[in-house]
Coordinates of C-alpha atoms in Angstrom, one line a residue:
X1 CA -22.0 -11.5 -0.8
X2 CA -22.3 -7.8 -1.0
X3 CA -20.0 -5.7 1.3
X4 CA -19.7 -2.1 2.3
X5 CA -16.4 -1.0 3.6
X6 CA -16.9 2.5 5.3
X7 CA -13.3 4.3 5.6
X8 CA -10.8 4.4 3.5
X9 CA -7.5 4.1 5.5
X10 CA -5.1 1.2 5.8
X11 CA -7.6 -0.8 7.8
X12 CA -10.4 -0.2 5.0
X13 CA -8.1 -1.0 2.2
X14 CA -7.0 -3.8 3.3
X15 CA -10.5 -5.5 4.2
X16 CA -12.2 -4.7 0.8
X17 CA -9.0 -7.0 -0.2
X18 CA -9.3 -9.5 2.0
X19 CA -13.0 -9.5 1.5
X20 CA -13.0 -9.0 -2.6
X21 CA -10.2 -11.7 -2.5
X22 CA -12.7 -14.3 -1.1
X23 CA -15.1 -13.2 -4.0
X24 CA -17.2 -10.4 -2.4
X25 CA -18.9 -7.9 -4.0
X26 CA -17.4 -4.9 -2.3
X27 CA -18.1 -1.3 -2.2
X28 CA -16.0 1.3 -0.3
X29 CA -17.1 4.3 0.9
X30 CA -15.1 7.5 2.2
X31 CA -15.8 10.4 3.3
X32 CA -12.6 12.7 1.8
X33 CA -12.0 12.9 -1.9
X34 CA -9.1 10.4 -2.3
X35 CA -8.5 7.3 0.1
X36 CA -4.9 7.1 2.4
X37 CA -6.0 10.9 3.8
X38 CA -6.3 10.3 7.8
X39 CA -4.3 8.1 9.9
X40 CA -2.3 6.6 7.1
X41 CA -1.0 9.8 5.7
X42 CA 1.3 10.5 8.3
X43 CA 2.3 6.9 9.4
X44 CA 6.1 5.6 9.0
X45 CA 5.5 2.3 7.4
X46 CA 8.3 0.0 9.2
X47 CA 7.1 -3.7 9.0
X48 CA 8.4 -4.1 12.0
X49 CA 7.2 -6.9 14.3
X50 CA 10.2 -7.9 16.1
X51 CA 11.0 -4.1 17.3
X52 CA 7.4 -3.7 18.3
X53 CA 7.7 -6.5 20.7
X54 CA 10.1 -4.8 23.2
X55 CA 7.1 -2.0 24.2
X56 CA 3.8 -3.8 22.6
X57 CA 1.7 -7.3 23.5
X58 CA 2.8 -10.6 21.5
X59 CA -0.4 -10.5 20.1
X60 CA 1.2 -7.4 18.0
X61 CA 3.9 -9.3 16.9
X62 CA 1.5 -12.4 15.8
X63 CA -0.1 -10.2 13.7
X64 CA 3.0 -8.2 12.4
X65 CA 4.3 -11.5 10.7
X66 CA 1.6 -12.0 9.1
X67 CA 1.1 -8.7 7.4
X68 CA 5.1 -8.4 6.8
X69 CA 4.6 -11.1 4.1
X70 CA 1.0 -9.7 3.3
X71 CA 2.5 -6.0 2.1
X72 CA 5.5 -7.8 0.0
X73 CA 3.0 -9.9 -2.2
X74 CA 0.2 -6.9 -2.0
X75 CA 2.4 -3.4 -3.3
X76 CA 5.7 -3.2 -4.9
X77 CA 8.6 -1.3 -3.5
X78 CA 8.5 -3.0 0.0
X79 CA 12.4 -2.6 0.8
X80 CA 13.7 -5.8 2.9
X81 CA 16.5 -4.1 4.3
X82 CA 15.7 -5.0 7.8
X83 CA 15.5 -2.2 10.8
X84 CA 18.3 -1.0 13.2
X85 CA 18.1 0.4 16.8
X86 CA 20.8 2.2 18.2
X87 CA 21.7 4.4 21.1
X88 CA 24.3 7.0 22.6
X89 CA 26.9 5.3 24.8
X90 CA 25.2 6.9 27.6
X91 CA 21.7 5.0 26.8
X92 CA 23.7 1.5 26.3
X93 CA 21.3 0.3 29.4
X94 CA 18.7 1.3 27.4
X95 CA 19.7 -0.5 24.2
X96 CA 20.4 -3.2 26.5
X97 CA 17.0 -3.5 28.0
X98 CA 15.4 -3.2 24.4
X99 CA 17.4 -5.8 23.3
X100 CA 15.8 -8.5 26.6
X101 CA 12.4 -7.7 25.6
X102 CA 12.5 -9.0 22.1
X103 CA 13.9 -11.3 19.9
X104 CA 15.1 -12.2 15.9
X105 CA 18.3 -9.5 16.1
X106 CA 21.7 -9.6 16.1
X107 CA 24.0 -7.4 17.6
X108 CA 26.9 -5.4 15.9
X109 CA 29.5 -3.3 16.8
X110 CA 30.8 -0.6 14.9
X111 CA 32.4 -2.1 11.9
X112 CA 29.3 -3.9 11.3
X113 CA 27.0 -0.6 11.9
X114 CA 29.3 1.0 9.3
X115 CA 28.8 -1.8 7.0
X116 CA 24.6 -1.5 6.9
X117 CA 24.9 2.0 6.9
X118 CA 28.3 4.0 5.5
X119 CA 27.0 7.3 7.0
X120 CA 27.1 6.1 10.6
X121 CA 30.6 5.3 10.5
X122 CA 32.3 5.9 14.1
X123 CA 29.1 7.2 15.1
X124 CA 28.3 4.2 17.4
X125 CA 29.8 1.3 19.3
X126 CA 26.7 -0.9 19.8
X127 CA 23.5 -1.7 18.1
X128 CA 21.1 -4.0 17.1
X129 CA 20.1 -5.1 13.8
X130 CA 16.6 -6.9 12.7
X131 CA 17.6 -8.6 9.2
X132 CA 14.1 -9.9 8.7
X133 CA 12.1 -6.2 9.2
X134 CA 10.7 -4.6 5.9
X135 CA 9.3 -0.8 5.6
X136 CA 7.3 0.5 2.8
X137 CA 6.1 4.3 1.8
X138 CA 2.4 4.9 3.3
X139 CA 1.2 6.8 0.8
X140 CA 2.7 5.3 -2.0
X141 CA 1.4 1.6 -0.7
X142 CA -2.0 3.0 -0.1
X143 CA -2.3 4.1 -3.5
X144 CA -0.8 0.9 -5.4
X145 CA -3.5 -1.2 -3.4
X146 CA -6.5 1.0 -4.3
X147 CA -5.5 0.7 -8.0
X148 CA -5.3 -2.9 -7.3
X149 CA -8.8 -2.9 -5.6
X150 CA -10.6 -1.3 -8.5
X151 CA -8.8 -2.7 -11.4
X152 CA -8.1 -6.6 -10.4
X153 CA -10.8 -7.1 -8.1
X154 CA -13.6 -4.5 -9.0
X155 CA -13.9 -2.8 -6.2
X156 CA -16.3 0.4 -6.4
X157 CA -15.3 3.4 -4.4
X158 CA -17.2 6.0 -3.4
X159 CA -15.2 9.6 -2.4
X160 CA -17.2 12.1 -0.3
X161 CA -20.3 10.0 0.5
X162 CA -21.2 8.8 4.4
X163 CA -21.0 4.9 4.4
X164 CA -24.4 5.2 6.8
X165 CA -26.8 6.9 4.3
X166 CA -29.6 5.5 3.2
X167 CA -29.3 3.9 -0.1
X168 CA -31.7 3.2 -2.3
X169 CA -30.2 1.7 -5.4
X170 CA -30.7 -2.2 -4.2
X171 CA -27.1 -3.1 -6.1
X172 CA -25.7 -1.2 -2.8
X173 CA -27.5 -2.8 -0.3
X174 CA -24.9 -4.8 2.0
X175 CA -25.2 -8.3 3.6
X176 CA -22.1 -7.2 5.5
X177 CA -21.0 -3.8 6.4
X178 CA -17.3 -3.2 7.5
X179 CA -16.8 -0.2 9.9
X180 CA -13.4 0.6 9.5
X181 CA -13.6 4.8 10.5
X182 CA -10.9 5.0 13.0
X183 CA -12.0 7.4 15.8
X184 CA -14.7 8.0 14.1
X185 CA -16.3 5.6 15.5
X186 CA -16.4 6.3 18.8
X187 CA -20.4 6.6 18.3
X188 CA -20.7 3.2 18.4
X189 CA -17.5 1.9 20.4
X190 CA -17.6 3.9 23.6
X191 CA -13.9 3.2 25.0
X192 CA -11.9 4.0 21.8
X193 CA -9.9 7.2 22.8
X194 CA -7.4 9.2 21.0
X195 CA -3.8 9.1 20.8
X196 CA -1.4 12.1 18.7
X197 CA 1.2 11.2 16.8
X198 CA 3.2 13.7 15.0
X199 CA 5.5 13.7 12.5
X200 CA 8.4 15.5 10.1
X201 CA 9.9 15.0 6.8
X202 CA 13.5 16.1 6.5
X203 CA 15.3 16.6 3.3
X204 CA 19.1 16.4 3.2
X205 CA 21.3 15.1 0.4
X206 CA 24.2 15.2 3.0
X207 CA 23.5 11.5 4.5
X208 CA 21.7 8.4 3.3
X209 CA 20.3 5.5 4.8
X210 CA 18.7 2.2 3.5
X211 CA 16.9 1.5 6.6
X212 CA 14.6 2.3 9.4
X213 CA 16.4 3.8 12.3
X214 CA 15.0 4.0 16.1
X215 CA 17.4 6.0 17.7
X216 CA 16.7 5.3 21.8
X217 CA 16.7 8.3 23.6
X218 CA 16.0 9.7 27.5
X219 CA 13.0 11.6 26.2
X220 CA 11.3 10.5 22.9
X221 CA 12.9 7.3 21.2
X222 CA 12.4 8.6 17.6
X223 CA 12.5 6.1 14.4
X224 CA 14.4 7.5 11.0
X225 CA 12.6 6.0 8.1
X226 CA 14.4 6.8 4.8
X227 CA 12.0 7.5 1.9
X228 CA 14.6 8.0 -0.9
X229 CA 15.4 10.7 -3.1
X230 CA 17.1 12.7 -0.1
X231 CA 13.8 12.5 2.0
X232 CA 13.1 11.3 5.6
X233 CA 10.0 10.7 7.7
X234 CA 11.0 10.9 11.5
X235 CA 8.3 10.3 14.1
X236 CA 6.9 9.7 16.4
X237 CA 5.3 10.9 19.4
X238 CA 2.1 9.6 21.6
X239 CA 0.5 11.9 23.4
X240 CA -2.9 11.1 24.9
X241 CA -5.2 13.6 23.5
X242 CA -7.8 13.7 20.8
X243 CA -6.5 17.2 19.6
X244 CA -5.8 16.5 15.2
X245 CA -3.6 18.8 13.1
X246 CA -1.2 20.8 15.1
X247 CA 2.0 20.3 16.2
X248 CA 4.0 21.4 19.5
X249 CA 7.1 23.1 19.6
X250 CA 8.1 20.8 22.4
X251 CA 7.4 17.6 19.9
X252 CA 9.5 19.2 16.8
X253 CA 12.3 20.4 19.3
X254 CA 12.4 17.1 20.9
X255 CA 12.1 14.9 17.5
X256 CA 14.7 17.1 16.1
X257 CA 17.2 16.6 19.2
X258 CA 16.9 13.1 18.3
X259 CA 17.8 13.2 15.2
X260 CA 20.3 15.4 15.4
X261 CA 22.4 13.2 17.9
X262 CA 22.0 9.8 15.3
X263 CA 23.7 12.5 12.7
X264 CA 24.5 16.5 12.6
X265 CA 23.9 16.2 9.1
X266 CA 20.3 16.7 10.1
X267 CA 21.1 19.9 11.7
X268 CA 21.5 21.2 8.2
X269 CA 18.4 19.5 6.7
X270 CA 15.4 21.1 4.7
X271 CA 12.2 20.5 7.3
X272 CA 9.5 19.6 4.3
X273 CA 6.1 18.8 6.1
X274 CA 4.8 18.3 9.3
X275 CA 2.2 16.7 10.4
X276 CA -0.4 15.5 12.9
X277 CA -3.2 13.1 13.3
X278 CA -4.8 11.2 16.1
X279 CA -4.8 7.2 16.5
X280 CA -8.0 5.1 17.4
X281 CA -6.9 2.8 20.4
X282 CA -8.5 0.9 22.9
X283 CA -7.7 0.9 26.7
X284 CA -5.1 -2.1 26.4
X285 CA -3.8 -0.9 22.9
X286 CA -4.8 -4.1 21.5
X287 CA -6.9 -3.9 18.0
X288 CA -10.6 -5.4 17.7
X289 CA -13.1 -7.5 15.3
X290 CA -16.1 -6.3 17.0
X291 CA -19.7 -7.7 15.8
X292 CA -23.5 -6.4 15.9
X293 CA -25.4 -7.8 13.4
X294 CA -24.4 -7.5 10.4
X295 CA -21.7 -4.8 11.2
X296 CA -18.0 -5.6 11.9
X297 CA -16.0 -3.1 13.3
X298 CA -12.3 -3.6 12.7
X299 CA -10.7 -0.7 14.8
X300 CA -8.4 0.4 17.4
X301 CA -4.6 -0.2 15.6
X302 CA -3.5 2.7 17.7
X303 CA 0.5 3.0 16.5
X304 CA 0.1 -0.6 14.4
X305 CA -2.0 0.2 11.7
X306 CA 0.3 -0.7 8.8
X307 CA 2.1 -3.8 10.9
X308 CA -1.7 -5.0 12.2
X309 CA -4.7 -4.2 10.2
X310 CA -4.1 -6.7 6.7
X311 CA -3.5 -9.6 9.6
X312 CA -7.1 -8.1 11.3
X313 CA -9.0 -8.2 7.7
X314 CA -8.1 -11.6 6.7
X315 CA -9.3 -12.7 10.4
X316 CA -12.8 -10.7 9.4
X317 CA -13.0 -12.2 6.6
X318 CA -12.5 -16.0 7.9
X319 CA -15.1 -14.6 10.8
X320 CA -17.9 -13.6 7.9
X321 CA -16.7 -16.8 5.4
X322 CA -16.0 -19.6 7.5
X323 CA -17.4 -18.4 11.1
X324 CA -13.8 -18.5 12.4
X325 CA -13.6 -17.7 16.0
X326 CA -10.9 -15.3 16.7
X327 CA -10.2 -14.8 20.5
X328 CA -7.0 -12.8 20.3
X329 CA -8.8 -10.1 19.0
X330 CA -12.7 -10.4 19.9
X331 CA -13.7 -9.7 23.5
X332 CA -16.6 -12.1 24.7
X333 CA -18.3 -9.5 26.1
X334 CA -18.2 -7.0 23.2
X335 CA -19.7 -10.3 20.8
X336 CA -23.2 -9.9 19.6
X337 CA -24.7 -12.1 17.3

């Protein structure tokens, strides 16, 4: 079987594997000069199923599992140092209700928050701890897996080429064609709309952490995600526009707020990169396997792209394989044969 897989982000990485895994011929095809460069680049990377449950559908979760133990076989470095939420004394209701809408955690006082993370010590009373959660680097990952792609399973990859153009070589012609573009494909899937998410990376040798962090707090709930050597990524807002690159002065002051109250040490920090991009979702927030012909599209991960989209590629693959039927993520109405 000869495959095209047009995009190459998380969600088109991880179907030409799922697809060259099942013996495919695959070729992928994006549009910038190196794969990792949209969406991807700018996402946080916590494997985090059991967190995402308290704000997202169980179908989220369901699929989070699965690509938890996808990413620890796929890349190396995947630390399994579980995640931690915390909150202010003031936003213990908060913590409280975040702890009722999911499960798998434990909760630890102070001595045990000082424990998992020396730098917080006497810092908070309260929190909760996911031992099972996982985060990885983004663009670290994203790299490993294209050098797996081309080296173990022969992938082809094309760099600054339009997966729709007309090829005439007949070795490229595709019995299935993948359409993993992210918002770009809002030519073909009419409610897919746009949601920002920006982003910082802090340096500081001052504090260190081994863990994700989501500090809860009244305005934007903010997630520390350490990336060692000194480095942290700390997102991230939603805002519903469509509007790519720039970022507020209301998002920084607020993300930096955030951060500032899970440590001052972060008052003092180096602000390395910032960043901006938008996410595909659909109206429900709920990723899709969407077929016309011989197109799949595999698209709207909105905020999930990392924790949902190797979990959505195998089910594309069972769907082209084995005819699978996959209700928790194909609308009857959207199917076309």
């Amino acid at each position: 079987m000869r495959v095209r897989v047009i995009g190459g982000g998380v969600a088109g990485l991880t179907s030409a594997h799922a697809f060259a895994r099942r013996g495919a011929q695959v070729t992928l095809v994006e549009r910038k000069s190196a794969t990792g460069q949209g969406c991807s680049w700018y996402a946080g990377g916590m494997l985090a199923p059991w967190c995402e449950r308290e704000s997202a559908e169980p179908i989220i979760a369901e699929l989070g599992f699965e690509s938890l133990a996808y990413w620890r076989e796929a890349v190396p470095d995947v630390p399994n140092e579980g995640s931690l939420v915390l909150a202010q004394p003031r936003d213990l209701p908060d913590l409280k209700r975040f702890s009722r809408r999911t499960e798998g955690f434990e909760w630890v006082d102070g001595a045990a928050i000082a424990a998992l993370e020396p730098d917080l010590e006497g810092r908070f009373d309260q929190g909760l701890f996911f031992p099972t959660e996982a985060h990885l680097e983004p663009r670290k990952a994203l790299a490993a897996l294209t050098e797996r792609l081309v080296n173990e399973y022969n992938v082809t990859i094309r760099y600054e080429a339009d997966g729709f153009d007309v090829v005439d070589d007949q070795a490229d012609q595709a019995d299935v064609i993948l359409d993993c573009r992210g918002l770009g494909a809002r030519d073909q899937l009419a409610d897919l709309r746009g949601v920002k998410g920006e982003m910082l990376v802090l340096y500081s040798t001052e504090i260190s952490l081994k863990r994700p962090v989501r500090m809860l707090h009244p305005r934007i709930p903010v997630y520390i995600v350490p990336r060692g050597d000194g480095h942290f990524m700390i997102g991230a807002t939603s805002i519903e526009n469509d509007e790519r690159g720039r970022v507020t002065g209301r998002s920084m002051l607020e993300l930096l707020g955030a951060v500032y109250a899970l440590h001052p040490a972060f008052g003092e920090a180096e602000i390395v990169e910032i960043g901006a991009d938008v996410r595909p979702a659909f109206p429900d927030n709920i990723p899709r396997l969407r077929r016309r012909g011989n197109t799949i599209y595999l698209n709207g991960l909105y905020r999930h792209g990392f924790l949902a989209a190797p979990a959505l590629a195998r089910r594309a693959a069972d769907l082209v394989f084995d005819g699978a039927r996959c209700p928790e993520v194909m609308d009857e109405d959207h199917r076309e044969w």
